[in-house]
Tab-separated table of C-alpha atoms in Angstrom:
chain	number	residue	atom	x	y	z
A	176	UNK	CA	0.951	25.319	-15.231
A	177	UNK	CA	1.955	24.991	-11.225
A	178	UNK	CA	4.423	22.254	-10.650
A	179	UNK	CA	5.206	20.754	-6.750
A	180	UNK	CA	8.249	18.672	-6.656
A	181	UNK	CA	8.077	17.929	-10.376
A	182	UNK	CA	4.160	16.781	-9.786
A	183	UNK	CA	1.591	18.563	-11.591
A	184	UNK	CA	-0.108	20.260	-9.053
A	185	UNK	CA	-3.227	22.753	-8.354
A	186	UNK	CA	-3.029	26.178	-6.143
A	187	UNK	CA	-5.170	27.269	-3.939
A	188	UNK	CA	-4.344	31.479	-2.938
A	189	UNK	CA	-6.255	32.814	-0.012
A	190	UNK	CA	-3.964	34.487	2.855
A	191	UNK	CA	-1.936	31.437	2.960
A	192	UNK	CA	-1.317	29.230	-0.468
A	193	UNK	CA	-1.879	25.482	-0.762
A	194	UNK	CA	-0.511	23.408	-3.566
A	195	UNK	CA	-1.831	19.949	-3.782
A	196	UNK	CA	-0.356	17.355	-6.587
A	197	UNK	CA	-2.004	13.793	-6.590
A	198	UNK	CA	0.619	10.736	-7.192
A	199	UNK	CA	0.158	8.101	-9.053
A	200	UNK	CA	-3.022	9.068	-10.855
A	201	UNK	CA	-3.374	6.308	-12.550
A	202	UNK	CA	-3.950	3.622	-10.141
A	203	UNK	CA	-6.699	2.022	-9.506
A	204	UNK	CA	-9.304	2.922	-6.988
A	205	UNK	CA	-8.766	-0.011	-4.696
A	206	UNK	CA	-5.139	1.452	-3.622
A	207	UNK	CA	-4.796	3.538	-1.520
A	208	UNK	CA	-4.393	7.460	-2.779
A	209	UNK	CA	-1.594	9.768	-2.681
A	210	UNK	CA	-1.073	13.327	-2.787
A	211	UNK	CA	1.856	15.803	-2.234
A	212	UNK	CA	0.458	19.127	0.368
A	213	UNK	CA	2.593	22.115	0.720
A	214	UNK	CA	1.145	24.700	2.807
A	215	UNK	CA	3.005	28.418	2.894
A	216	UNK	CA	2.175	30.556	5.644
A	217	UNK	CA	1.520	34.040	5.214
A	218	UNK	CA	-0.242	35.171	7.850
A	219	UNK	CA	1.644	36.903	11.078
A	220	UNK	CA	0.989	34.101	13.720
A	221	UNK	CA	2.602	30.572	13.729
A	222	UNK	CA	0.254	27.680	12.788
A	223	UNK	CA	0.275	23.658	13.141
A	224	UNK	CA	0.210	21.400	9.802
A	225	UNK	CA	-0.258	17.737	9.750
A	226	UNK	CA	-2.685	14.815	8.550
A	227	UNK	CA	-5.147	15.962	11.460
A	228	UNK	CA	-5.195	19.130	9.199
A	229	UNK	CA	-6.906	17.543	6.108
A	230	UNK	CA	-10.517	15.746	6.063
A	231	UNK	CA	-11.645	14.213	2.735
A	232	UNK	CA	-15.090	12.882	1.720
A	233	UNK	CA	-16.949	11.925	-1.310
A	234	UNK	CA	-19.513	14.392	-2.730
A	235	UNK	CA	-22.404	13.407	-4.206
A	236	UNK	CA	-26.444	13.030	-3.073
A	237	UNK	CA	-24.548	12.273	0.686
A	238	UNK	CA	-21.029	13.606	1.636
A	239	UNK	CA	-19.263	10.175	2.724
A	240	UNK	CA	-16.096	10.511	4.705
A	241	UNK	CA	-12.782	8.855	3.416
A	242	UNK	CA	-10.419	8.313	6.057
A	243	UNK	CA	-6.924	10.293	6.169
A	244	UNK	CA	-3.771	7.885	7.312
A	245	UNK	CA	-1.730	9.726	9.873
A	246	UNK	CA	2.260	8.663	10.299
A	247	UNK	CA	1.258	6.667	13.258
A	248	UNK	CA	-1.283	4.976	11.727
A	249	UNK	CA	0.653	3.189	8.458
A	250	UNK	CA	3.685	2.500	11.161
A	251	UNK	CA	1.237	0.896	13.790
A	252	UNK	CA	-0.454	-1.263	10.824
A	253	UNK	CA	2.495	-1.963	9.362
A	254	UNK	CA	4.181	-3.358	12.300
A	255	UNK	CA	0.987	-5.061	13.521
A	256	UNK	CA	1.520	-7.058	9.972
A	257	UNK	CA	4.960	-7.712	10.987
A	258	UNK	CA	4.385	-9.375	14.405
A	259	UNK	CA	1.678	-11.659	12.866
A	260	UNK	CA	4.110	-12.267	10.446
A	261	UNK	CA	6.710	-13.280	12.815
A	262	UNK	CA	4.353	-15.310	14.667
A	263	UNK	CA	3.068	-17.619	11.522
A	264	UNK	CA	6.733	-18.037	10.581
A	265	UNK	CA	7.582	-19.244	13.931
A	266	UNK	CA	4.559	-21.767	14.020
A	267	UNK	CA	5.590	-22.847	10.665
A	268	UNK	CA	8.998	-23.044	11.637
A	269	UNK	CA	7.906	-25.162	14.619
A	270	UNK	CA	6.490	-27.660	12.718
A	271	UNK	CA	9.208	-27.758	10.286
A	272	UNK	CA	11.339	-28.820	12.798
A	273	UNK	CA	9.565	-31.136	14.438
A	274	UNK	CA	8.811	-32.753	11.186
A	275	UNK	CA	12.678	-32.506	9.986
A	276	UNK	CA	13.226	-34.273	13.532
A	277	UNK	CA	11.247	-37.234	12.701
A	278	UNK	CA	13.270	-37.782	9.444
A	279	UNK	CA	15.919	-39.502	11.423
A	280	UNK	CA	13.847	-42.200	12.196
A	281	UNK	CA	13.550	-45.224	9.668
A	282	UNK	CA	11.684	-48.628	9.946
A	283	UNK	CA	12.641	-51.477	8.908
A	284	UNK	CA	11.069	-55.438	9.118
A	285	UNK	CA	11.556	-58.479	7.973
A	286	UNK	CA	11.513	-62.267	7.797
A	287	UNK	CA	14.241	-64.939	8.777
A	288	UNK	CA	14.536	-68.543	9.039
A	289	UNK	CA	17.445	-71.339	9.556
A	290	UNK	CA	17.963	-74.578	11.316
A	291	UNK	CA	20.660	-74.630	14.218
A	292	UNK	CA	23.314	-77.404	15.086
A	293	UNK	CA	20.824	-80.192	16.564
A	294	UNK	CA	18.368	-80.115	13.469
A	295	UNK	CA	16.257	-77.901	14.965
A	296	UNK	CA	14.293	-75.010	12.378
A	297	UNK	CA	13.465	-71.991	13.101
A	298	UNK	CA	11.780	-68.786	11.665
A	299	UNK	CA	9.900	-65.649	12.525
A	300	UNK	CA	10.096	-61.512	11.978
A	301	UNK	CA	10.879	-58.951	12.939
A	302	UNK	CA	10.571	-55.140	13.057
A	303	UNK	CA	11.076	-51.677	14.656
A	304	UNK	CA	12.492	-48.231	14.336
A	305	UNK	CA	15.991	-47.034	14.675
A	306	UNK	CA	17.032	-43.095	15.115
A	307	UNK	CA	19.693	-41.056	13.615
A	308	UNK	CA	20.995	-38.634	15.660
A	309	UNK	CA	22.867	-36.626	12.871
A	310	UNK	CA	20.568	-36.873	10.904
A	311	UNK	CA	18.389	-35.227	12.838
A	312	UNK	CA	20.686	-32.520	14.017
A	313	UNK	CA	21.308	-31.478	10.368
A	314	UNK	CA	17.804	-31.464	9.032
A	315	UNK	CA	16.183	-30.043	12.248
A	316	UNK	CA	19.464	-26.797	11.903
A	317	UNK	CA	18.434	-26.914	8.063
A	318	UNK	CA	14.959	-25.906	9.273
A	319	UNK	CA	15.523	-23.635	11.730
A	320	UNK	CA	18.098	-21.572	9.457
A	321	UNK	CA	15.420	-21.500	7.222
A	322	UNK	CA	13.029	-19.771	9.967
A	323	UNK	CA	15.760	-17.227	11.043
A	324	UNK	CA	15.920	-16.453	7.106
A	325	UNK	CA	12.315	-15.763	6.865
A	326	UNK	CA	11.320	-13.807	10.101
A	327	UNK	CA	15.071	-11.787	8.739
A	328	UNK	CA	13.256	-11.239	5.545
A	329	UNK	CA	10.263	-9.754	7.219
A	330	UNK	CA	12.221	-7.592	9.229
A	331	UNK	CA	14.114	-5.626	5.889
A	332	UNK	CA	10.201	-5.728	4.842
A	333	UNK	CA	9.332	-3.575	7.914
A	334	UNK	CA	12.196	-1.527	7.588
A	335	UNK	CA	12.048	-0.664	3.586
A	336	UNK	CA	7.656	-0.238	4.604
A	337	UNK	CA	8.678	2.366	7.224
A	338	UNK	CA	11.702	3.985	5.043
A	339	UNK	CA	8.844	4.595	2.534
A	340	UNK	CA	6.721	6.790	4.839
A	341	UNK	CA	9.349	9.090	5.431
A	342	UNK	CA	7.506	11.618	3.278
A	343	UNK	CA	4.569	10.958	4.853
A	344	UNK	CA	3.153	14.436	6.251
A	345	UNK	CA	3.998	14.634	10.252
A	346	UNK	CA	2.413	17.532	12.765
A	347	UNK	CA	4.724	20.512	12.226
A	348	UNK	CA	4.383	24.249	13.078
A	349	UNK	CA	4.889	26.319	10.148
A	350	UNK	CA	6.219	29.781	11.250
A	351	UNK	CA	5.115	33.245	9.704
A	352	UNK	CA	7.392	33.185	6.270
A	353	UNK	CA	7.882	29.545	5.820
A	354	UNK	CA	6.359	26.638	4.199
A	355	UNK	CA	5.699	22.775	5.199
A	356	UNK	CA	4.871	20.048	2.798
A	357	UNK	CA	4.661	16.250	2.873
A	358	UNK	CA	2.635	13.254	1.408
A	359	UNK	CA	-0.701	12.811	2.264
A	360	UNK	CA	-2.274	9.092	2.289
A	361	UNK	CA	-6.251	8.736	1.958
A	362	UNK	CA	-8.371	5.581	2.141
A	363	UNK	CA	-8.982	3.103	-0.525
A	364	UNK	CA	-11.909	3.901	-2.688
A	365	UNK	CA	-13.990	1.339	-4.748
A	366	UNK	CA	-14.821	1.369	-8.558
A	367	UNK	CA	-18.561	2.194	-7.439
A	368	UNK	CA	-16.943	5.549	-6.501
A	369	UNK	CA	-16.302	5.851	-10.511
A	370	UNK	CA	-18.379	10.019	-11.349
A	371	UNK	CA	-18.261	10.643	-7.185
A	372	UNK	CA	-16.192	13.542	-6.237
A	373	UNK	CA	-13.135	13.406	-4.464
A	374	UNK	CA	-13.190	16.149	-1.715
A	375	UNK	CA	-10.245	17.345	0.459
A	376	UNK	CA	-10.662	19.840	3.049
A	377	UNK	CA	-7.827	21.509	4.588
A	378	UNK	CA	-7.528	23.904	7.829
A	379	UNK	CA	-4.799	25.854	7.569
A	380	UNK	CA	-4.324	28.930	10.113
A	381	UNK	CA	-7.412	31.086	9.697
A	382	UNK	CA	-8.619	29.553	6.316
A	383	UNK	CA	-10.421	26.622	4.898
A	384	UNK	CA	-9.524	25.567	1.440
A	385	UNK	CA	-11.378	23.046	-0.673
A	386	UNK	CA	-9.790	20.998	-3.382
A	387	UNK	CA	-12.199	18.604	-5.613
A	388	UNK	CA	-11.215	15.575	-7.754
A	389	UNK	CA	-13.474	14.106	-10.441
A	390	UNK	CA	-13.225	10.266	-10.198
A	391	UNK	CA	-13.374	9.033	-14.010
A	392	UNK	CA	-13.588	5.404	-14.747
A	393	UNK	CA	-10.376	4.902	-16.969
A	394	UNK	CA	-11.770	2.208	-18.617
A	395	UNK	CA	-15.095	3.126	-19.773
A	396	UNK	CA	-17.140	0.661	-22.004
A	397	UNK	CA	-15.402	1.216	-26.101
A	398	UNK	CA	-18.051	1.058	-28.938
A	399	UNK	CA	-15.746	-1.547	-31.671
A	400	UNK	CA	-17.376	0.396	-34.410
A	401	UNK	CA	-15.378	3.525	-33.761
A	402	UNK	CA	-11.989	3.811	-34.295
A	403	UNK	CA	-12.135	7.413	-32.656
A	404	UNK	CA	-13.852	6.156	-29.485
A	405	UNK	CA	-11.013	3.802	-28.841
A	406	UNK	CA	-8.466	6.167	-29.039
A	407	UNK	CA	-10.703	8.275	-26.418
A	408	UNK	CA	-10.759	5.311	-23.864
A	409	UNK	CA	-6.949	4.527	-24.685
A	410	UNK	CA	-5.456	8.026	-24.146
A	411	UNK	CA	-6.376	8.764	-20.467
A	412	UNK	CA	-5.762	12.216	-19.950
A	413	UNK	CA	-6.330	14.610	-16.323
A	414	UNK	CA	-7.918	18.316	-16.484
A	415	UNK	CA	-6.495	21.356	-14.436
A	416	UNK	CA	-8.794	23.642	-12.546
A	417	UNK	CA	-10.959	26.243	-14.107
A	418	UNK	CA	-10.062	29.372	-13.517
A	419	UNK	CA	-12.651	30.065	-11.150
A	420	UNK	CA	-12.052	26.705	-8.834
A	421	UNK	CA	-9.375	24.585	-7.749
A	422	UNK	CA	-10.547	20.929	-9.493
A	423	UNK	CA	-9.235	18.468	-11.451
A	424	UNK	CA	-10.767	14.768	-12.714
A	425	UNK	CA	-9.003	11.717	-12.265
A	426	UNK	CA	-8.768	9.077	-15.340
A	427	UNK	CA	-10.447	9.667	-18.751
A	428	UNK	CA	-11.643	12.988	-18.968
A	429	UNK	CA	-14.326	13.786	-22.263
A	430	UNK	CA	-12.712	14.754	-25.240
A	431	UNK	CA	-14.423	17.841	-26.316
A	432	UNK	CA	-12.454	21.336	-26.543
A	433	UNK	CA	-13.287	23.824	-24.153
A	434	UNK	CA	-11.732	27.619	-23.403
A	435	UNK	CA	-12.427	27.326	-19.864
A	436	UNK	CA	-10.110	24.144	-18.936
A	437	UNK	CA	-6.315	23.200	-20.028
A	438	UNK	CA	-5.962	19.889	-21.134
A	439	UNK	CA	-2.715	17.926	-19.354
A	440	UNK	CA	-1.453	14.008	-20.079
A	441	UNK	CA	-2.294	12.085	-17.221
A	442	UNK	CA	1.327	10.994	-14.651
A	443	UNK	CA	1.831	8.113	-13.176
């Protein structure tokens, strides 16, 4: 069993070796996917690794491309989420404002009525408005620390987003002797995708090396009348590669022995 990290992983030997361990296999297919690349070089010339080096697809009656996230990509889209961020809290802070502003102003009306010193009567009403100006002051700074808290809040958001793609794998040149690794980020897929197979293709120096990945709906239909086919559904379970391939099935696997595949729990 080939570990990466502490991640169940899969080899693939040529020249050069690739070890590829998918994280999080037990999310659901409308996340975003995650796997763990470490590429050794063996060969006698220098070569470049990054996400540019990896292409995935679906496999099936068509081949379907997936798209591969690059470094740039998740920072650009996760910034682009910050700025319209920033820019709804600072309408809604706008209005918040305005709206604390017209809190210092109150109405009032009324009636009155009296006679005066010759025996005269008299009567009529009256309103208006009147403005506080401290009141205003405090409700409209009230509002607008408010504002500063949220767009600060959004800010640590960036900043913890970006912290988390540290891992993420960046353009590197791997020398002869040494190894590069980092965390590869693929496309979301859909739960029509459910028996399609996951294919990652990966230039590396001189070689091409194919990895496949069996998607396998983890909750598959139960029949109530069997005890034993609940406990298949319930106990989801991943497969490592035949010996003669590098491939491995996502989710509930079938439940049958077999000599040619080792059976391993699935990680989260």
């Amino acid at each position: 069993m080939i570990y990466s990290d502490g991640a169940q992983a899969i080899s693939s030997m040529k020249i050069n070796q690739i070890v590829i361990a998918p994280i999080g296999m037990a999310q659901p297919l409308n996340k975003r996917h995650h796997f763990f690349i470490k590429a050794v070089n063996n060969e006698e010339v220098s070569t470049n690794l990054g996400s540019a080096s990896v292409s995935a697809s679906l496999v099936g009656t068509a081949d379907f491309p997936v798209g591969v996230w690059s470094y740039d990509d998740l920072v650009s889209e996760a910034k682009r989420k910050r700025n319209t961020a920033l820019v709804l809290t600072a309408l809604a802070g706008a209005a918040s404002a305005y709206s604390a502003s017209q809190s210092a102003y109150s109405y009032d009306s009324g009636s009155f009525s009296g006679s005066d010193s010759y025996g005269g009567y008299y009567s009529g009403s009256y309103s208006g408005y009147s403005y506080n100006p401290a009141i205003a002051d405090t409700a409209v700074a009230i509002s607008t620390m408010q504002t500063a808290q949220n767009m600060a809040l959004i800010e640590s958001g960036l900043a913890a987003e970006l912290s988390s793609y540290g891992e993420v794998l960046k353009l590197t040149t791997v020398f002869p002797g040494y190894e590069h690794g980092g965390v590869l980020v693929i496309d979301k897929l859909s739960k029509r995708n459910y028996g399609d197979t996951l294919r990652l293709r990966l230039d590396f120096g001189s070689e091409i090396h194919f990895f496949d990945f069996d998607l396998i709906n983890p909750k598959p239909e139960k029949e109530k009348s069997s005890p034993k086919n609940i406990s298949k559904t319930e106990q989801g379970e991943v497969r490592a590669p035949r010996p003669n391939g590098s491939s491995w099935k996502f989710g509930n696997g079938n439940k049958s022995e077999s000599t040619s595949e080792v059976k391993l729990k699935k990680f989260e």
